[in-house]
Structures are given as C-alpha cells and as structure tokens.
C-alpha cells in the first residue's frame, strides 16, 4: 500500500487566481490533470505553495474539493495541508508545530496525540524546530504516521543516517527541490516538489532514472533540474512558478495574494528560459 500511495513525485498545487482575483477552480482542475498526465504520482492541496494563509475557509474547502475529485477520478494519492480535514482516502500533511519550538519530546507528543493517516512536514527553517534522526524514527513508529516531507535545506549527516536505514513502512519524501537528486540517490521514496508543476515529466524521469540505477544519466538530469529549481525559487514561492505557468498559458494570471508580491519580469523570464530550453 505504501509503495502505491507515497512513492514518486507529488506536486503541491498552486492556487491560481483569475483576473478578478478569485480562485480559478477550473484552471486548478486542468492543472491537476496535466501534472498527473505527465506522470506525477499524486497531488498536495493547500501546501505552502498553495498560499493557504491568504485563502478564506470557503476557498480552502473549494480547493480541497477540486483536488479530491481529480484524485478520485485518477486513482492517485492526495495529501491535504493547512489543518484541513482530509476527505475520504486522502492523507493529512501535518506541519511540525511552528514558531513555538516545543522541543523534540513535544513534537513526538503532538503527533502521538493525533489520529488518522498523516505525513509529517519537517521544514525547520520555517518552523524553528530541528529533529534528530532518533526523533524521526520515534515519529515513524506512531500509528497513522505514514511518512515525512523532509525539507531541512541540506543533505547532512542526519539525512544520510536516516536514509541508510529507513524505518520500515515509512515514506521519506524530499521537500527541497534543488536537492531532490542527491536525496533520490541516497534512497528517498520520492519528493513533494513545487518545481514539478512546470517540468513534471523531467522530475518523474529523474526519479525513474535513479530507481533504474543509471547513475550517469541521473546525475546529468539532476544537475539540470537543480538549476531549474533554483531559478523557480529565486523569489518567494510560488511567485516565479506562477509566472512561468501563466507564460505557458496554463493559468489565467500570475497573481499572488499579499503578503506575496508578483515575481519580477527578469526573474520570471530567466526561469521560463531554463524550463523551456
């Protein structure tokens, strides 16, 4: 079951807006189908890339409803963030408690008190809370905790130790786009990658190439995609990704909501060039 649910490249969907500033649900649905057509293994609704903090409750629910409908139709995995209740068959993407820095014992207690299928989102440069290898192993043993989106901003000793002996039945998914190739090389089960909006098939190819053991081809492709990801994250996510998607004609506008501002034209043009070269 885990191999089917949490393996491969998952795309954390942006939330497109129309010319009037409303959520463009039809564009969101098309985008979800497009990335699945290009080989994505699943979708994430209301991750950071989806700007959930700028959406009202009705908009957040509408986004989840669209993603759930597409996932049901396509038989793919759906993760749901922002504290929303996942619909039937979906999995919660649960952030390590941010800002309060509860300590590792507090993080374990927090997830042990929860229920239902969950993937932990570990992003210490946003939450302020580090986790050791030993603590991640304890989290993996909690019933209902199926995996982790691992986005520490580095491939360090903790990463190497964790992937050298991964907890059984626990998915390790890379969450730093530019580092996904070394994560896959070390044995990660896949990745949750915003960059895969605009280069879905290439990221899927990277995953499959590492799995096939073609090290030379994987290194070459991984280096190219790391450059693409760096360009897409040159300004706050998802501003550049939205600019590229709009330039490709896939969403009606490149608009974001405050506190984000639209990506600059030079940054957007550079990313578009790298994506389409």
PDB file of C-alpha atoms in Angstrom:
ATOM      1  CA  UNK A   1       0.000   0.000   0.000  1.00  0.00           C
ATOM      2  CA  UNK A   2       2.766   2.448   0.926  1.00  0.00           C
ATOM      3  CA  UNK A   3       4.569   1.829  -2.371  1.00  0.00           C
ATOM      4  CA  UNK A   4       1.438   2.851  -4.219  1.00  0.00           C
ATOM      5  CA  UNK A   5       0.457   5.785  -2.002  1.00  0.00           C
ATOM      6  CA  UNK A   6       3.701   7.600  -1.229  1.00  0.00           C
ATOM      7  CA  UNK A   7       6.209   6.789  -3.895  1.00  0.00           C
ATOM      8  CA  UNK A   8       7.350   9.016  -6.747  1.00  0.00           C
ATOM      9  CA  UNK A   9       6.855  12.699  -7.470  1.00  0.00           C
ATOM     10  CA  UNK A  10       3.928  14.529  -5.874  1.00  0.00           C
ATOM     11  CA  UNK A  11       3.020  18.068  -6.916  1.00  0.00           C
ATOM     12  CA  UNK A  12       1.966  20.620  -4.254  1.00  0.00           C
ATOM     13  CA  UNK A  13      -0.576  22.566  -6.259  1.00  0.00           C
ATOM     14  CA  UNK A  14      -0.503  26.331  -6.615  1.00  0.00           C
ATOM     15  CA  UNK A  15      -3.818  28.153  -6.226  1.00  0.00           C
ATOM     16  CA  UNK A  16      -4.499  30.041  -9.470  1.00  0.00           C
ATOM     17  CA  UNK A  17      -6.434  33.310  -9.448  1.00  0.00           C
ATOM     18  CA  UNK A  18      -8.484  34.869 -12.224  1.00  0.00           C
ATOM     19  CA  UNK A  19      -8.495  38.459 -13.459  1.00  0.00           C
ATOM     20  CA  UNK A  20     -10.930  39.445 -10.714  1.00  0.00           C
ATOM     21  CA  UNK A  21      -8.730  37.921  -8.028  1.00  0.00           C
ATOM     22  CA  UNK A  22     -10.989  34.939  -7.330  1.00  0.00           C
ATOM     23  CA  UNK A  23      -9.740  31.361  -7.130  1.00  0.00           C
ATOM     24  CA  UNK A  24      -9.778  29.938 -10.652  1.00  0.00           C
ATOM     25  CA  UNK A  25     -11.096  26.478  -9.849  1.00  0.00           C
ATOM     26  CA  UNK A  26     -11.393  25.323 -13.452  1.00  0.00           C
ATOM     27  CA  UNK A  27      -7.741  26.224 -14.053  1.00  0.00           C
ATOM     28  CA  UNK A  28      -6.777  24.367 -10.880  1.00  0.00           C
ATOM     29  CA  UNK A  29      -8.596  21.275 -12.101  1.00  0.00           C
ATOM     30  CA  UNK A  30      -6.896  21.415 -15.515  1.00  0.00           C
ATOM     31  CA  UNK A  31      -3.506  21.881 -13.886  1.00  0.00           C
ATOM     32  CA  UNK A  32      -4.061  18.905 -11.589  1.00  0.00           C
ATOM     33  CA  UNK A  33      -4.929  16.688 -14.550  1.00  0.00           C
ATOM     34  CA  UNK A  34      -1.945  17.981 -16.537  1.00  0.00           C
ATOM     35  CA  UNK A  35       0.652  17.093 -13.914  1.00  0.00           C
ATOM     36  CA  UNK A  36      -0.897  13.651 -13.478  1.00  0.00           C
ATOM     37  CA  UNK A  37      -0.906  13.191 -17.259  1.00  0.00           C
ATOM     38  CA  UNK A  38       2.824  13.954 -17.166  1.00  0.00           C
ATOM     39  CA  UNK A  39       3.497  11.213 -14.642  1.00  0.00           C
ATOM     40  CA  UNK A  40       3.071  12.729 -11.173  1.00  0.00           C
ATOM     41  CA  UNK A  41       2.200  10.089  -8.588  1.00  0.00           C
ATOM     42  CA  UNK A  42      -0.073  12.353  -6.589  1.00  0.00           C
ATOM     43  CA  UNK A  43      -1.171  15.821  -5.533  1.00  0.00           C
ATOM     44  CA  UNK A  44      -0.916  18.039  -2.472  1.00  0.00           C
ATOM     45  CA  UNK A  45      -3.663  20.555  -1.779  1.00  0.00           C
ATOM     46  CA  UNK A  46      -3.019  23.584   0.438  1.00  0.00           C
ATOM     47  CA  UNK A  47       0.664  23.097   0.979  1.00  0.00           C
ATOM     48  CA  UNK A  48       2.744  26.256   1.338  1.00  0.00           C
ATOM     49  CA  UNK A  49       2.806  26.535  -2.459  1.00  0.00           C
ATOM     50  CA  UNK A  50      -0.995  26.856  -2.455  1.00  0.00           C
ATOM     51  CA  UNK A  51      -0.946  30.103  -0.396  1.00  0.00           C
ATOM     52  CA  UNK A  52      -3.437  28.691   2.128  1.00  0.00           C
ATOM     53  CA  UNK A  53      -2.956  31.577   4.565  1.00  0.00           C
ATOM     54  CA  UNK A  54      -4.365  34.002   2.009  1.00  0.00           C
ATOM     55  CA  UNK A  55      -7.490  31.921   1.288  1.00  0.00           C
ATOM     56  CA  UNK A  56     -10.731  32.189   3.244  1.00  0.00           C
ATOM     57  CA  UNK A  57     -12.323  28.999   4.641  1.00  0.00           C
ATOM     58  CA  UNK A  58     -14.681  28.614   1.684  1.00  0.00           C
ATOM     59  CA  UNK A  59     -11.836  28.960  -0.802  1.00  0.00           C
ATOM     60  CA  UNK A  60      -9.718  26.428   1.063  1.00  0.00           C
ATOM     61  CA  UNK A  61     -12.572  23.926   1.023  1.00  0.00           C
ATOM     62  CA  UNK A  62     -13.196  24.520  -2.683  1.00  0.00           C
ATOM     63  CA  UNK A  63      -9.521  23.840  -3.457  1.00  0.00           C
ATOM     64  CA  UNK A  64      -9.630  20.598  -1.461  1.00  0.00           C
ATOM     65  CA  UNK A  65     -12.848  19.558  -3.216  1.00  0.00           C
ATOM     66  CA  UNK A  66     -11.294  20.035  -6.660  1.00  0.00           C
ATOM     67  CA  UNK A  67      -8.120  18.168  -5.755  1.00  0.00           C
ATOM     68  CA  UNK A  68     -10.116  15.346  -4.172  1.00  0.00           C
ATOM     69  CA  UNK A  69     -12.324  14.980  -7.237  1.00  0.00           C
ATOM     70  CA  UNK A  70      -9.332  14.791  -9.561  1.00  0.00           C
ATOM     71  CA  UNK A  71      -7.562  12.319  -7.265  1.00  0.00           C
ATOM     72  CA  UNK A  72     -10.633  10.072  -7.136  1.00  0.00           C
ATOM     73  CA  UNK A  73     -11.040  10.174 -10.898  1.00  0.00           C
ATOM     74  CA  UNK A  74      -7.389   9.364 -11.478  1.00  0.00           C
ATOM     75  CA  UNK A  75      -6.871   6.935  -8.597  1.00  0.00           C
ATOM     76  CA  UNK A  76      -3.901   8.871  -7.216  1.00  0.00           C
ATOM     77  CA  UNK A  77      -2.675   9.941  -3.806  1.00  0.00           C
ATOM     78  CA  UNK A  78      -3.866  13.208  -2.239  1.00  0.00           C
ATOM     79  CA  UNK A  79      -2.265  14.990   0.694  1.00  0.00           C
ATOM     80  CA  UNK A  80      -4.097  17.908   2.319  1.00  0.00           C
ATOM     81  CA  UNK A  81      -2.389  20.619   4.348  1.00  0.00           C
ATOM     82  CA  UNK A  82      -3.361  23.783   6.258  1.00  0.00           C
ATOM     83  CA  UNK A  83      -5.038  21.777   9.028  1.00  0.00           C
ATOM     84  CA  UNK A  84      -7.967  20.889   6.783  1.00  0.00           C
ATOM     85  CA  UNK A  85      -9.744  17.592   7.345  1.00  0.00           C
ATOM     86  CA  UNK A  86      -8.721  15.265   4.510  1.00  0.00           C
ATOM     87  CA  UNK A  87     -11.630  13.786   2.556  1.00  0.00           C
ATOM     88  CA  UNK A  88     -12.020  10.026   2.474  1.00  0.00           C
ATOM     89  CA  UNK A  89      -8.923   8.287   1.158  1.00  0.00           C
ATOM     90  CA  UNK A  90      -6.723  11.372   1.498  1.00  0.00           C
ATOM     91  CA  UNK A  91      -3.815  11.914   3.888  1.00  0.00           C
ATOM     92  CA  UNK A  92      -3.110  14.924   6.101  1.00  0.00           C
ATOM     93  CA  UNK A  93       0.129  16.828   5.539  1.00  0.00           C
ATOM     94  CA  UNK A  94       0.867  17.902   9.107  1.00  0.00           C
ATOM     95  CA  UNK A  95       3.445  20.564   9.858  1.00  0.00           C
ATOM     96  CA  UNK A  96       5.823  20.188  12.793  1.00  0.00           C
ATOM     97  CA  UNK A  97       4.384  22.755  15.249  1.00  0.00           C
ATOM     98  CA  UNK A  98       5.788  26.084  14.063  1.00  0.00           C
ATOM     99  CA  UNK A  99       7.108  29.072  15.977  1.00  0.00           C
ATOM    100  CA  UNK A 100       6.569  27.668  19.491  1.00  0.00           C
ATOM    101  CA  UNK A 101       9.637  25.376  19.214  1.00  0.00           C
ATOM    102  CA  UNK A 102       8.200  22.715  21.575  1.00  0.00           C
ATOM    103  CA  UNK A 103      11.362  20.597  21.652  1.00  0.00           C
ATOM    104  CA  UNK A 104      11.675  17.120  20.234  1.00  0.00           C
ATOM    105  CA  UNK A 105       9.711  15.496  23.076  1.00  0.00           C
ATOM    106  CA  UNK A 106       6.898  17.963  22.450  1.00  0.00           C
ATOM    107  CA  UNK A 107       6.880  17.171  18.731  1.00  0.00           C
ATOM    108  CA  UNK A 108       6.602  13.439  19.459  1.00  0.00           C
ATOM    109  CA  UNK A 109       3.798  14.031  21.964  1.00  0.00           C
ATOM    110  CA  UNK A 110       1.994  16.287  19.493  1.00  0.00           C
ATOM    111  CA  UNK A 111       1.917  13.675  16.744  1.00  0.00           C
ATOM    112  CA  UNK A 112       1.202  10.806  19.162  1.00  0.00           C
ATOM    113  CA  UNK A 113      -1.952  12.673  20.249  1.00  0.00           C
ATOM    114  CA  UNK A 114      -3.215  12.880  16.661  1.00  0.00           C
ATOM    115  CA  UNK A 115      -5.227  10.406  14.649  1.00  0.00           C
ATOM    116  CA  UNK A 116      -5.727   9.367  11.063  1.00  0.00           C
ATOM    117  CA  UNK A 117      -3.206   8.937   8.250  1.00  0.00           C
ATOM    118  CA  UNK A 118      -0.586  11.676   8.282  1.00  0.00           C
ATOM    119  CA  UNK A 119       2.627  12.707   6.586  1.00  0.00           C
ATOM    120  CA  UNK A 120       4.794  14.964   8.735  1.00  0.00           C
ATOM    121  CA  UNK A 121       6.097  18.143   7.111  1.00  0.00           C
ATOM    122  CA  UNK A 122       9.548  18.841   8.554  1.00  0.00           C
ATOM    123  CA  UNK A 123      10.865  22.217   7.417  1.00  0.00           C
ATOM    124  CA  UNK A 124      12.997  23.622  10.272  1.00  0.00           C
ATOM    125  CA  UNK A 125      13.974  26.858   8.524  1.00  0.00           C
ATOM    126  CA  UNK A 126      10.262  27.756   8.661  1.00  0.00           C
ATOM    127  CA  UNK A 127       9.208  26.128  11.941  1.00  0.00           C
ATOM    128  CA  UNK A 128      12.336  26.773  14.025  1.00  0.00           C
ATOM    129  CA  UNK A 129      12.326  23.179  15.272  1.00  0.00           C
ATOM    130  CA  UNK A 130      15.099  20.712  14.430  1.00  0.00           C
ATOM    131  CA  UNK A 131      14.577  16.947  14.629  1.00  0.00           C
ATOM    132  CA  UNK A 132      17.272  14.345  15.178  1.00  0.00           C
ATOM    133  CA  UNK A 133      17.436  11.007  13.397  1.00  0.00           C
ATOM    134  CA  UNK A 134      16.378   9.281  16.621  1.00  0.00           C
ATOM    135  CA  UNK A 135      13.308  11.516  16.946  1.00  0.00           C
ATOM    136  CA  UNK A 136      12.269  10.931  13.336  1.00  0.00           C
ATOM    137  CA  UNK A 137      12.497   7.198  13.996  1.00  0.00           C
ATOM    138  CA  UNK A 138      10.211   7.635  17.027  1.00  0.00           C
ATOM    139  CA  UNK A 139       7.750   9.590  14.915  1.00  0.00           C
ATOM    140  CA  UNK A 140       7.811   6.837  12.283  1.00  0.00           C
ATOM    141  CA  UNK A 141       6.667   4.338  14.914  1.00  0.00           C
ATOM    142  CA  UNK A 142       3.496   6.318  15.755  1.00  0.00           C
ATOM    143  CA  UNK A 143       0.336   4.669  14.340  1.00  0.00           C
ATOM    144  CA  UNK A 144      -1.019   6.612  11.382  1.00  0.00           C
ATOM    145  CA  UNK A 145       2.238   8.439  10.650  1.00  0.00           C
ATOM    146  CA  UNK A 146       2.993   7.226   7.117  1.00  0.00           C
ATOM    147  CA  UNK A 147       5.977   9.344   6.139  1.00  0.00           C
ATOM    148  CA  UNK A 148       7.761  12.664   6.204  1.00  0.00           C
ATOM    149  CA  UNK A 149       8.263  15.539   3.809  1.00  0.00           C
ATOM    150  CA  UNK A 150      11.901  16.171   4.610  1.00  0.00           C
ATOM    151  CA  UNK A 151      12.875  19.755   3.809  1.00  0.00           C
ATOM    152  CA  UNK A 152      15.806  20.685   6.014  1.00  0.00           C
ATOM    153  CA  UNK A 153      17.628  22.683   3.320  1.00  0.00           C
ATOM    154  CA  UNK A 154      20.637  20.364   3.338  1.00  0.00           C
ATOM    155  CA  UNK A 155      21.812  16.827   2.793  1.00  0.00           C
ATOM    156  CA  UNK A 156      23.698  16.351   6.052  1.00  0.00           C
ATOM    157  CA  UNK A 157      24.672  13.597   8.474  1.00  0.00           C
ATOM    158  CA  UNK A 158      21.097  13.267   9.745  1.00  0.00           C
ATOM    159  CA  UNK A 159      19.853  12.789   6.188  1.00  0.00           C
ATOM    160  CA  UNK A 160      22.495  10.185   5.401  1.00  0.00           C
ATOM    161  CA  UNK A 161      21.899   8.254   8.625  1.00  0.00           C
ATOM    162  CA  UNK A 162      18.146   8.261   8.138  1.00  0.00           C
ATOM    163  CA  UNK A 163      18.258   7.081   4.535  1.00  0.00           C
ATOM    164  CA  UNK A 164      20.958   4.490   5.232  1.00  0.00           C
ATOM    165  CA  UNK A 165      18.496   2.611   7.443  1.00  0.00           C
ATOM    166  CA  UNK A 166      14.993   3.948   6.777  1.00  0.00           C
ATOM    167  CA  UNK A 167      12.180   2.993   9.151  1.00  0.00           C
ATOM    168  CA  UNK A 168      10.138   0.160   7.592  1.00  0.00           C
ATOM    169  CA  UNK A 169       6.851   1.203   6.028  1.00  0.00           C
ATOM    170  CA  UNK A 170       7.706   4.896   6.400  1.00  0.00           C
ATOM    171  CA  UNK A 171       7.989   7.102   3.303  1.00  0.00           C
ATOM    172  CA  UNK A 172      10.865   9.553   3.092  1.00  0.00           C
ATOM    173  CA  UNK A 173       9.982  12.277   0.594  1.00  0.00           C
ATOM    174  CA  UNK A 174      12.376  15.048  -0.342  1.00  0.00           C
ATOM    175  CA  UNK A 175      10.939  18.522   0.006  1.00  0.00           C
ATOM    176  CA  UNK A 176      13.823  20.728  -1.166  1.00  0.00           C
ATOM    177  CA  UNK A 177      13.507  20.880  -4.945  1.00  0.00           C
ATOM    178  CA  UNK A 178      17.134  21.668  -5.760  1.00  0.00           C
ATOM    179  CA  UNK A 179      18.323  18.783  -3.535  1.00  0.00           C
ATOM    180  CA  UNK A 180      15.992  16.083  -4.810  1.00  0.00           C
ATOM    181  CA  UNK A 181      18.590  14.339  -6.964  1.00  0.00           C
ATOM    182  CA  UNK A 182      21.013  13.578  -4.080  1.00  0.00           C
ATOM    183  CA  UNK A 183      18.047  12.620  -1.904  1.00  0.00           C
ATOM    184  CA  UNK A 184      16.922  10.097  -4.502  1.00  0.00           C
ATOM    185  CA  UNK A 185      20.494   8.880  -4.889  1.00  0.00           C
ATOM    186  CA  UNK A 186      20.522   8.114  -1.152  1.00  0.00           C
ATOM    187  CA  UNK A 187      17.248   6.193  -1.399  1.00  0.00           C
ATOM    188  CA  UNK A 188      14.395   8.647  -0.811  1.00  0.00           C
ATOM    189  CA  UNK A 189      10.989   7.307  -1.835  1.00  0.00           C
ATOM    190  CA  UNK A 190      10.243  10.370  -3.944  1.00  0.00           C
ATOM    191  CA  UNK A 191       9.594  14.047  -3.487  1.00  0.00           C
ATOM    192  CA  UNK A 192       6.960  16.734  -2.971  1.00  0.00           C
ATOM    193  CA  UNK A 193       8.230  19.321  -5.418  1.00  0.00           C
ATOM    194  CA  UNK A 194       6.707  22.645  -6.436  1.00  0.00           C
ATOM    195  CA  UNK A 195       9.114  22.807  -9.393  1.00  0.00           C
ATOM    196  CA  UNK A 196       7.391  19.749 -10.821  1.00  0.00           C
ATOM    197  CA  UNK A 197       4.485  21.966 -11.884  1.00  0.00           C
ATOM    198  CA  UNK A 198       6.490  23.153 -14.874  1.00  0.00           C
ATOM    199  CA  UNK A 199       8.775  20.198 -15.544  1.00  0.00           C
ATOM    200  CA  UNK A 200       6.704  17.283 -14.313  1.00  0.00           C
ATOM    201  CA  UNK A 201       7.862  14.671 -16.789  1.00  0.00           C
ATOM    202  CA  UNK A 202      11.523  15.587 -16.237  1.00  0.00           C
ATOM    203  CA  UNK A 203      11.271  15.169 -12.459  1.00  0.00           C
ATOM    204  CA  UNK A 204       9.442  11.872 -12.957  1.00  0.00           C
ATOM    205  CA  UNK A 205      12.214  10.813 -15.320  1.00  0.00           C
ATOM    206  CA  UNK A 206      14.789  11.734 -12.670  1.00  0.00           C
ATOM    207  CA  UNK A 207      13.014   9.568 -10.099  1.00  0.00           C
ATOM    208  CA  UNK A 208      12.778   6.640 -12.504  1.00  0.00           C
ATOM    209  CA  UNK A 209      16.397   7.010 -13.648  1.00  0.00           C
ATOM    210  CA  UNK A 210      17.739   6.832 -10.096  1.00  0.00           C
ATOM    211  CA  UNK A 211      15.484   3.841  -9.431  1.00  0.00           C
ATOM    212  CA  UNK A 212      16.853   2.131 -12.535  1.00  0.00           C
ATOM    213  CA  UNK A 213      20.419   2.693 -11.314  1.00  0.00           C
ATOM    214  CA  UNK A 214      21.550   4.763 -14.302  1.00  0.00           C
ATOM    215  CA  UNK A 215      23.827   6.967 -12.221  1.00  0.00           C
ATOM    216  CA  UNK A 216      25.429   8.909 -15.072  1.00  0.00           C
ATOM    217  CA  UNK A 217      22.113   9.886 -16.676  1.00  0.00           C
ATOM    218  CA  UNK A 218      20.555  10.700 -13.306  1.00  0.00           C
ATOM    219  CA  UNK A 219      23.446  12.977 -12.313  1.00  0.00           C
ATOM    220  CA  UNK A 220      23.231  14.889 -15.593  1.00  0.00           C
ATOM    221  CA  UNK A 221      19.459  15.322 -15.415  1.00  0.00           C
ATOM    222  CA  UNK A 222      19.586  16.127 -11.698  1.00  0.00           C
ATOM    223  CA  UNK A 223      22.091  18.922 -12.260  1.00  0.00           C
ATOM    224  CA  UNK A 224      19.902  20.479 -14.951  1.00  0.00           C
ATOM    225  CA  UNK A 225      16.768  20.273 -12.792  1.00  0.00           C
ATOM    226  CA  UNK A 226      18.590  21.740  -9.790  1.00  0.00           C
ATOM    227  CA  UNK A 227      19.335  24.785 -11.936  1.00  0.00           C
ATOM    228  CA  UNK A 228      15.668  24.976 -12.947  1.00  0.00           C
ATOM    229  CA  UNK A 229      14.545  24.712  -9.320  1.00  0.00           C
ATOM    230  CA  UNK A 230      16.967  27.415  -8.203  1.00  0.00           C
ATOM    231  CA  UNK A 231      15.531  29.756 -10.831  1.00  0.00           C
ATOM    232  CA  UNK A 232      11.951  28.924  -9.815  1.00  0.00           C
ATOM    233  CA  UNK A 233      12.793  29.717  -6.175  1.00  0.00           C
ATOM    234  CA  UNK A 234      14.796  32.875  -6.893  1.00  0.00           C
ATOM    235  CA  UNK A 235      11.883  34.842  -5.425  1.00  0.00           C
ATOM    236  CA  UNK A 236       9.372  33.694  -2.787  1.00  0.00           C
ATOM    237  CA  UNK A 237       7.483  30.554  -3.743  1.00  0.00           C
ATOM    238  CA  UNK A 238       5.187  30.286  -5.714  1.00  0.00           C
ATOM    239  CA  UNK A 239       5.611  33.648  -7.434  1.00  0.00           C
ATOM    240  CA  UNK A 240       8.047  32.538 -10.143  1.00  0.00           C
ATOM    241  CA  UNK A 241       6.265  29.230 -10.714  1.00  0.00           C
ATOM    242  CA  UNK A 242       3.019  31.115 -11.266  1.00  0.00           C
ATOM    243  CA  UNK A 243       4.733  33.473 -13.711  1.00  0.00           C
ATOM    244  CA  UNK A 244       6.037  30.542 -15.743  1.00  0.00           C
ATOM    245  CA  UNK A 245       2.699  28.720 -15.675  1.00  0.00           C
ATOM    246  CA  UNK A 246       0.974  31.885 -16.874  1.00  0.00           C
ATOM    247  CA  UNK A 247       3.540  32.354 -19.652  1.00  0.00           C
ATOM    248  CA  UNK A 248       2.841  28.772 -20.708  1.00  0.00           C
ATOM    249  CA  UNK A 249      -0.887  29.586 -20.911  1.00  0.00           C
ATOM    250  CA  UNK A 250      -1.789  27.108 -18.172  1.00  0.00           C
ATOM    251  CA  UNK A 251      -3.286  29.527 -15.612  1.00  0.00           C
ATOM    252  CA  UNK A 252      -5.226  32.748 -16.272  1.00  0.00           C
ATOM    253  CA  UNK A 253      -2.928  35.105 -14.331  1.00  0.00           C
ATOM    254  CA  UNK A 254       0.344  35.054 -12.424  1.00  0.00           C
ATOM    255  CA  UNK A 255      -1.344  36.813  -9.492  1.00  0.00           C
ATOM    256  CA  UNK A 256      -0.499  36.067  -5.882  1.00  0.00           C
ATOM    257  CA  UNK A 257      -2.040  37.492  -2.731  1.00  0.00           C
ATOM    258  CA  UNK A 258      -0.400  39.584  -0.045  1.00  0.00           C
ATOM    259  CA  UNK A 259       1.976  39.328   1.688  1.00  0.00           C
ATOM    260  CA  UNK A 260       3.467  37.922  -1.529  1.00  0.00           C
ATOM    261  CA  UNK A 261       4.215  40.195  -4.471  1.00  0.00           C
ATOM    262  CA  UNK A 262       4.456  39.047  -8.105  1.00  0.00           C
ATOM    263  CA  UNK A 263       7.832  37.883  -9.333  1.00  0.00           C
ATOM    264  CA  UNK A 264       9.922  40.403 -11.266  1.00  0.00           C
ATOM    265  CA  UNK A 265       9.986  40.170 -15.065  1.00  0.00           C
ATOM    266  CA  UNK A 266      13.703  39.361 -15.322  1.00  0.00           C
ATOM    267  CA  UNK A 267      13.496  36.556 -12.768  1.00  0.00           C
ATOM    268  CA  UNK A 268      10.412  35.159 -14.471  1.00  0.00           C
ATOM    269  CA  UNK A 269      11.980  35.325 -17.923  1.00  0.00           C
ATOM    270  CA  UNK A 270      15.130  33.571 -16.709  1.00  0.00           C
ATOM    271  CA  UNK A 271      13.110  30.741 -15.171  1.00  0.00           C
ATOM    272  CA  UNK A 272      10.947  30.413 -18.280  1.00  0.00           C
ATOM    273  CA  UNK A 273      14.061  30.146 -20.431  1.00  0.00           C
ATOM    274  CA  UNK A 274      15.561  27.400 -18.279  1.00  0.00           C
ATOM    275  CA  UNK A 275      12.319  25.437 -18.137  1.00  0.00           C
ATOM    276  CA  UNK A 276      11.857  25.533 -21.892  1.00  0.00           C
ATOM    277  CA  UNK A 277      15.435  25.151 -23.146  1.00  0.00           C
TER     278      UNK A 277
END
